PDB file of C-alpha atoms in Angstrom:
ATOM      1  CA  UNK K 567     -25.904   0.824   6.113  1.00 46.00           C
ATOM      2  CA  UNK K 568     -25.670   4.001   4.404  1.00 53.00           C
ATOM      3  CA  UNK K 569     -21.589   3.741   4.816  1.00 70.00           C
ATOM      4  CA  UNK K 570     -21.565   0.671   2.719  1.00 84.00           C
ATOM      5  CA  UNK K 571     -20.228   1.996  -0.504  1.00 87.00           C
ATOM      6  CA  UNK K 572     -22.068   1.363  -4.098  1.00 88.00           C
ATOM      7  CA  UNK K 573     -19.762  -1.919  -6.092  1.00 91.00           C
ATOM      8  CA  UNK K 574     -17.557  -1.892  -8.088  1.00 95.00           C
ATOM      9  CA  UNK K 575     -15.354   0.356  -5.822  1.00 96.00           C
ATOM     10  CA  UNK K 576     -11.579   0.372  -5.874  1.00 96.00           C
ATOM     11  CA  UNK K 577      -9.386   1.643  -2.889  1.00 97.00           C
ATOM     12  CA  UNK K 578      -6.063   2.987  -3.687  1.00 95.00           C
ATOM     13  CA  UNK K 579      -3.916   5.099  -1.400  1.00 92.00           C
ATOM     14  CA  UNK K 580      -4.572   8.210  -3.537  1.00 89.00           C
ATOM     15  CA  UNK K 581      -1.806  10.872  -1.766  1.00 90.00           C
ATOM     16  CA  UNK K 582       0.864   8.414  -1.890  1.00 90.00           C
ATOM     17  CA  UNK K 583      -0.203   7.047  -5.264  1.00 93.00           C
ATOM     18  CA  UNK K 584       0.183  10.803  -6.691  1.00 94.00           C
ATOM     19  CA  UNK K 585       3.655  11.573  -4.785  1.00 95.00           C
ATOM     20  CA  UNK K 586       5.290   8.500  -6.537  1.00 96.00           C
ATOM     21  CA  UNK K 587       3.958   8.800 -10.058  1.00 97.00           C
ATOM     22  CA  UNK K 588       4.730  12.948  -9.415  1.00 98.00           C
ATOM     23  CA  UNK K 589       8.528  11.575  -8.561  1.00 98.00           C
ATOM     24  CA  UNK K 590       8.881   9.388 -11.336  1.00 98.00           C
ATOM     25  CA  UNK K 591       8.337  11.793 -13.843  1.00 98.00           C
ATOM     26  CA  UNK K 592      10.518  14.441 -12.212  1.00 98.00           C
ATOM     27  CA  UNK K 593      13.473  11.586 -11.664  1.00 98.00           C
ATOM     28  CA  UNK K 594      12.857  10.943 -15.530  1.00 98.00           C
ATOM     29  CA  UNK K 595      13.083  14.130 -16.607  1.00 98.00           C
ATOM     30  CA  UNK K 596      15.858  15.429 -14.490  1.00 98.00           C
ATOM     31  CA  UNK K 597      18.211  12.594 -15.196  1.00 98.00           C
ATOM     32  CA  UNK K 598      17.389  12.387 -18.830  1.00 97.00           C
ATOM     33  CA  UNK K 599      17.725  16.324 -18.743  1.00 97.00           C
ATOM     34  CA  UNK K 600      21.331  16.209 -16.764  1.00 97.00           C
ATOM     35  CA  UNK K 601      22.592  12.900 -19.182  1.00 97.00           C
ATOM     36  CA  UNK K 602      21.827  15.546 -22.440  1.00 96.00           C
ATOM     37  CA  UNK K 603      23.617  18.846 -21.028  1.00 97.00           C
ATOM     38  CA  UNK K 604      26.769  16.804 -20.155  1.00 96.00           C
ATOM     39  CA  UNK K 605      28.870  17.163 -23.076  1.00 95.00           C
ATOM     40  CA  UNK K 606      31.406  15.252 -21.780  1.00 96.00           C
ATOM     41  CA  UNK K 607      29.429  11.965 -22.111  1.00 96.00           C
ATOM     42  CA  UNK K 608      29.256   9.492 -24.723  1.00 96.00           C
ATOM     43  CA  UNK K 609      25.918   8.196 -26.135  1.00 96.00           C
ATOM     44  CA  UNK K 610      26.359   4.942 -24.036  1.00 97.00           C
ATOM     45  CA  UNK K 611      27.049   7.097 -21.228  1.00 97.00           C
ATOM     46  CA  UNK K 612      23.978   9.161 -22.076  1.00 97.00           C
ATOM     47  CA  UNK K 613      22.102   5.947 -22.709  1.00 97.00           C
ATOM     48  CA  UNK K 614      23.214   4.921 -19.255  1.00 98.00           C
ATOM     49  CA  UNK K 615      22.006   7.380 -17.499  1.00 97.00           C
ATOM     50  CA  UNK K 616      18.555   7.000 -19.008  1.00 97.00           C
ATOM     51  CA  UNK K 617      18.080   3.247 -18.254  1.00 98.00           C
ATOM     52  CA  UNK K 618      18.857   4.067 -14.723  1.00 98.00           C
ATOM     53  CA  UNK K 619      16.285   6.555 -14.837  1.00 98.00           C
ATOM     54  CA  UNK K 620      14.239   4.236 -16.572  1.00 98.00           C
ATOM     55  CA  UNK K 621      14.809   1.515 -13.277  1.00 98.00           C
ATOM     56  CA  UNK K 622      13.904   4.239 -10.673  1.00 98.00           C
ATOM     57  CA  UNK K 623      10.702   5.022 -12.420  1.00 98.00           C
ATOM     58  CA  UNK K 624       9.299   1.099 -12.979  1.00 97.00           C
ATOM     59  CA  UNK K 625      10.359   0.854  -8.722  1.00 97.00           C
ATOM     60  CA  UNK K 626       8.189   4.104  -8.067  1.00 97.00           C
ATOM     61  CA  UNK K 627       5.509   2.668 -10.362  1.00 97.00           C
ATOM     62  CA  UNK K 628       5.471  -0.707  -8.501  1.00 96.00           C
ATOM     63  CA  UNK K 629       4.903   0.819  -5.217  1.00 96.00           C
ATOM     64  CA  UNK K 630       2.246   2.799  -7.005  1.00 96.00           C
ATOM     65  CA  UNK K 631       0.181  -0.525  -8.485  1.00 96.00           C
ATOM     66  CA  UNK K 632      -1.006  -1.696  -4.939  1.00 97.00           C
ATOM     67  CA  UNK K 633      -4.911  -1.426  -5.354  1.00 97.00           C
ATOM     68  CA  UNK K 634      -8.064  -3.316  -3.724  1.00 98.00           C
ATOM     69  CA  UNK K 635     -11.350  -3.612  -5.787  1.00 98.00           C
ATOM     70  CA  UNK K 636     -14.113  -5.111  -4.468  1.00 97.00           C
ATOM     71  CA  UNK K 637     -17.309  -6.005  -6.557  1.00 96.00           C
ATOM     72  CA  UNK K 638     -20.150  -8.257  -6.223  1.00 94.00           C
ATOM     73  CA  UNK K 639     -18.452 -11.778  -6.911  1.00 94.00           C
ATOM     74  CA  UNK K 640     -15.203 -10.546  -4.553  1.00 95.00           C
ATOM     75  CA  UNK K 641     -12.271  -8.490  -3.363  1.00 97.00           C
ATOM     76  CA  UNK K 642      -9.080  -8.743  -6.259  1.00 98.00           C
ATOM     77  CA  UNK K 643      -6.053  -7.716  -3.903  1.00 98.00           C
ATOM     78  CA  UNK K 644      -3.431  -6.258  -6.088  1.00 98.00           C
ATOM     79  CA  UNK K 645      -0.174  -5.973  -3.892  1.00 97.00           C
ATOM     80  CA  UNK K 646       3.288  -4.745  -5.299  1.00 95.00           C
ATOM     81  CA  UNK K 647       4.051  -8.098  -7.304  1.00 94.00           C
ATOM     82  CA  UNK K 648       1.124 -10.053  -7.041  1.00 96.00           C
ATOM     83  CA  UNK K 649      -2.886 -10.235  -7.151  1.00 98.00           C
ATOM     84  CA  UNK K 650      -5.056 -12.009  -5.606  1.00 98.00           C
ATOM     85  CA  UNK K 651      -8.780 -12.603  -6.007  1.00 98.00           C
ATOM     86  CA  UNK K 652     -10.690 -13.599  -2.886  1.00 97.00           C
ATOM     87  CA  UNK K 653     -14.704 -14.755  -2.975  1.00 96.00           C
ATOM     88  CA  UNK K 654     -16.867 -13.234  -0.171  1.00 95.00           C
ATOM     89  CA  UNK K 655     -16.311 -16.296   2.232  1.00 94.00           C
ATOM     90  CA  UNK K 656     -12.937 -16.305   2.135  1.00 96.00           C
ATOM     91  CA  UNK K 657     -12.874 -13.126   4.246  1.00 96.00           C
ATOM     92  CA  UNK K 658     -13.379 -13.515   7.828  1.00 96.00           C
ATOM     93  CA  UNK K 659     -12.369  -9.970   9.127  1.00 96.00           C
ATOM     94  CA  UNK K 660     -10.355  -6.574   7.872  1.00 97.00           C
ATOM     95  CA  UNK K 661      -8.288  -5.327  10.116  1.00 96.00           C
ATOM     96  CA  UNK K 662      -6.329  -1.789  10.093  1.00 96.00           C
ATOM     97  CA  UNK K 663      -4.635  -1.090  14.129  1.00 94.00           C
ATOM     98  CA  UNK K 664      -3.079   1.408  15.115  1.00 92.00           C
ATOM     99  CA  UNK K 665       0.602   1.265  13.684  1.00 92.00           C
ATOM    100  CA  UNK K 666      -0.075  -1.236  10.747  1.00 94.00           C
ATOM    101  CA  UNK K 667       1.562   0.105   7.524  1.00 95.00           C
ATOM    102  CA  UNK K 668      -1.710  -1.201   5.509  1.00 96.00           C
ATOM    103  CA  UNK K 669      -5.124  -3.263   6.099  1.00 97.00           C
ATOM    104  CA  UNK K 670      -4.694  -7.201   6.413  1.00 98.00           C
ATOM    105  CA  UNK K 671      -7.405  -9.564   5.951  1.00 98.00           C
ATOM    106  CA  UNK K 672      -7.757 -12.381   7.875  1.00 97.00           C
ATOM    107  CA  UNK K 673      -8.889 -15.227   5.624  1.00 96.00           C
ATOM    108  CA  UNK K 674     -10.752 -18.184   5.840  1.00 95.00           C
ATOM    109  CA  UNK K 675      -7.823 -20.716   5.764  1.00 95.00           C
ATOM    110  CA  UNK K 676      -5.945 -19.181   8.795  1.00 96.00           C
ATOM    111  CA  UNK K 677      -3.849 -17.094   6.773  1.00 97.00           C
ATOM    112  CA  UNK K 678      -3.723 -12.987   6.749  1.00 97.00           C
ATOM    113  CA  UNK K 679      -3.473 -11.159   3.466  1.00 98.00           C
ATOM    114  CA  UNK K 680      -2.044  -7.501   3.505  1.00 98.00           C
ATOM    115  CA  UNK K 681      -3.764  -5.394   1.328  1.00 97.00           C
ATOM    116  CA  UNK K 682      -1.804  -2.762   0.162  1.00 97.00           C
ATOM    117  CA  UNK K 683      -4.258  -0.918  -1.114  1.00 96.00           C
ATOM    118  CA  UNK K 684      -5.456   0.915   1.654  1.00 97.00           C
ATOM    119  CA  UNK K 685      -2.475   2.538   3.510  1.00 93.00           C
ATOM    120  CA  UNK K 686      -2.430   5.295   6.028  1.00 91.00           C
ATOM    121  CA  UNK K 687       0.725   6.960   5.249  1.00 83.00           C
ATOM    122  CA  UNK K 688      -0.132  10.332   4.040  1.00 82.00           C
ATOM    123  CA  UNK K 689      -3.817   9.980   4.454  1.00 87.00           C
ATOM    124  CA  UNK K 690      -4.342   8.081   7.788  1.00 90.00           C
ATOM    125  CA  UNK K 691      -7.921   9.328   7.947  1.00 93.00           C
ATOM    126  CA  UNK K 692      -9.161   8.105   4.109  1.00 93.00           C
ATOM    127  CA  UNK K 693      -7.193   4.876   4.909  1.00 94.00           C
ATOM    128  CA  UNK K 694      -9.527   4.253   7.859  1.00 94.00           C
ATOM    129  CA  UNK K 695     -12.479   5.287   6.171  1.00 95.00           C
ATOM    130  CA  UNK K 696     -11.604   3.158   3.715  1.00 96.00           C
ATOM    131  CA  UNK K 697     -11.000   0.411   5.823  1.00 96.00           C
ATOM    132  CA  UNK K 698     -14.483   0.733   7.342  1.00 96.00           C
ATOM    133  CA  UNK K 699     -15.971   1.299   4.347  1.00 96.00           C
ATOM    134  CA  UNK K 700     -14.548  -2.517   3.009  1.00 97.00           C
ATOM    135  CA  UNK K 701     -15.335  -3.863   6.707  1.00 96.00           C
ATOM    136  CA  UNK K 702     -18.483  -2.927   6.186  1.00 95.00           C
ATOM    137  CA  UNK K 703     -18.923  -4.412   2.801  1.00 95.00           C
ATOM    138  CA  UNK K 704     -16.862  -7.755   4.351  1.00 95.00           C
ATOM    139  CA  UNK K 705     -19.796  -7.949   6.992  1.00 93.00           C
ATOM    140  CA  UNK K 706     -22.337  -7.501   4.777  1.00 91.00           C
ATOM    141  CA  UNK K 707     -21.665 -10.017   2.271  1.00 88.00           C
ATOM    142  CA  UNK K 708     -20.978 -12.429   4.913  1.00 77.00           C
ATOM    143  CA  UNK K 709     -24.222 -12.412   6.226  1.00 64.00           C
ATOM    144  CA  UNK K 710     -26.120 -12.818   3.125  1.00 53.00           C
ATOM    145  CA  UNK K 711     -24.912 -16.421   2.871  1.00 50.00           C
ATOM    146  CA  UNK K 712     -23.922 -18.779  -0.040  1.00 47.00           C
ATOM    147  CA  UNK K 713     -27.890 -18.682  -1.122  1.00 45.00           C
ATOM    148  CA  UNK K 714     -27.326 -15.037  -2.598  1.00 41.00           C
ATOM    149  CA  UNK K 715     -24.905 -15.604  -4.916  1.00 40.00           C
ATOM    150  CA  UNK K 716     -27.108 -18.364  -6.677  1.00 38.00           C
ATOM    151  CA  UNK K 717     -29.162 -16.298  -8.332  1.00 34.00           C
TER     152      UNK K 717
END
């Protein structure tokens, strides 16, 4: 039990998560930088050139949002345009094989859920640990049954 992490816990893919926000300042700055040196360009030209930057970055930043946190009551699934909180029972299995982009969670109403949140592009070993790790968590709160959240 002792890989059962402490709650609240929130699993982000951390690597990726820090090559997008590192781009998005860098594609801010460079355009912006490039739109003031031209001379030739008008202020609505210039003004261009920094909305467009401006549309790069909020892309970059929504495929940095995608988070899961997990805490007592339940798992909050924040994907690249939506979020969705899931109780305990809901869950009926996390799954992360070989050649899945991210974790999916099977769910109690014959759905699957992808989590985006745990990812194993750049950091394929965290993303299983991670994985485990909310397994674990999945398992354990499954088995304590409806009785111990009443108190």
């Amino acid at each position: 039990m002792s890989d059962i992490p402490t709650l609240p816990v929130t699993f982000r893919p951390g690597s990726t998560r820090v090559v997008l926000l590192t781009a998005a300042v860098a594609i801010f700055v460079v355009i912006t930088a490039v739109a003031m040196l031209l001379k030739q360009l008008s202020p609505g030209e210039r003004v261009s050139f920094i909305f467009t930057a401006l549309l790069l970055d909020a892309v970059l930043l929504l495929l940095a949002r995608p988070k899961v946190v997990v805490d007592e009551d339940g798992v909050t699934v924040v994907n690249l345009t939506n979020k969705r909180r899931l109780e305990w029972a809901e869950i009926l299995q996390v799954t992360l094989r070989p050649g899945d982009p991210w974790v999916f969670l099977n769910l109690s109403d014959g759905t699957s859920l992808p989590a985006m949140g745990i990812q194993p592009g750049l950091a394929k070993q965290r993303a299983i640990a991670d994985a485990r790790a909310l397994r674990a968590l999945v398992e354990a709160r499954s088995t304590a049954g409806p009785e111990r959240h009443q108190s």
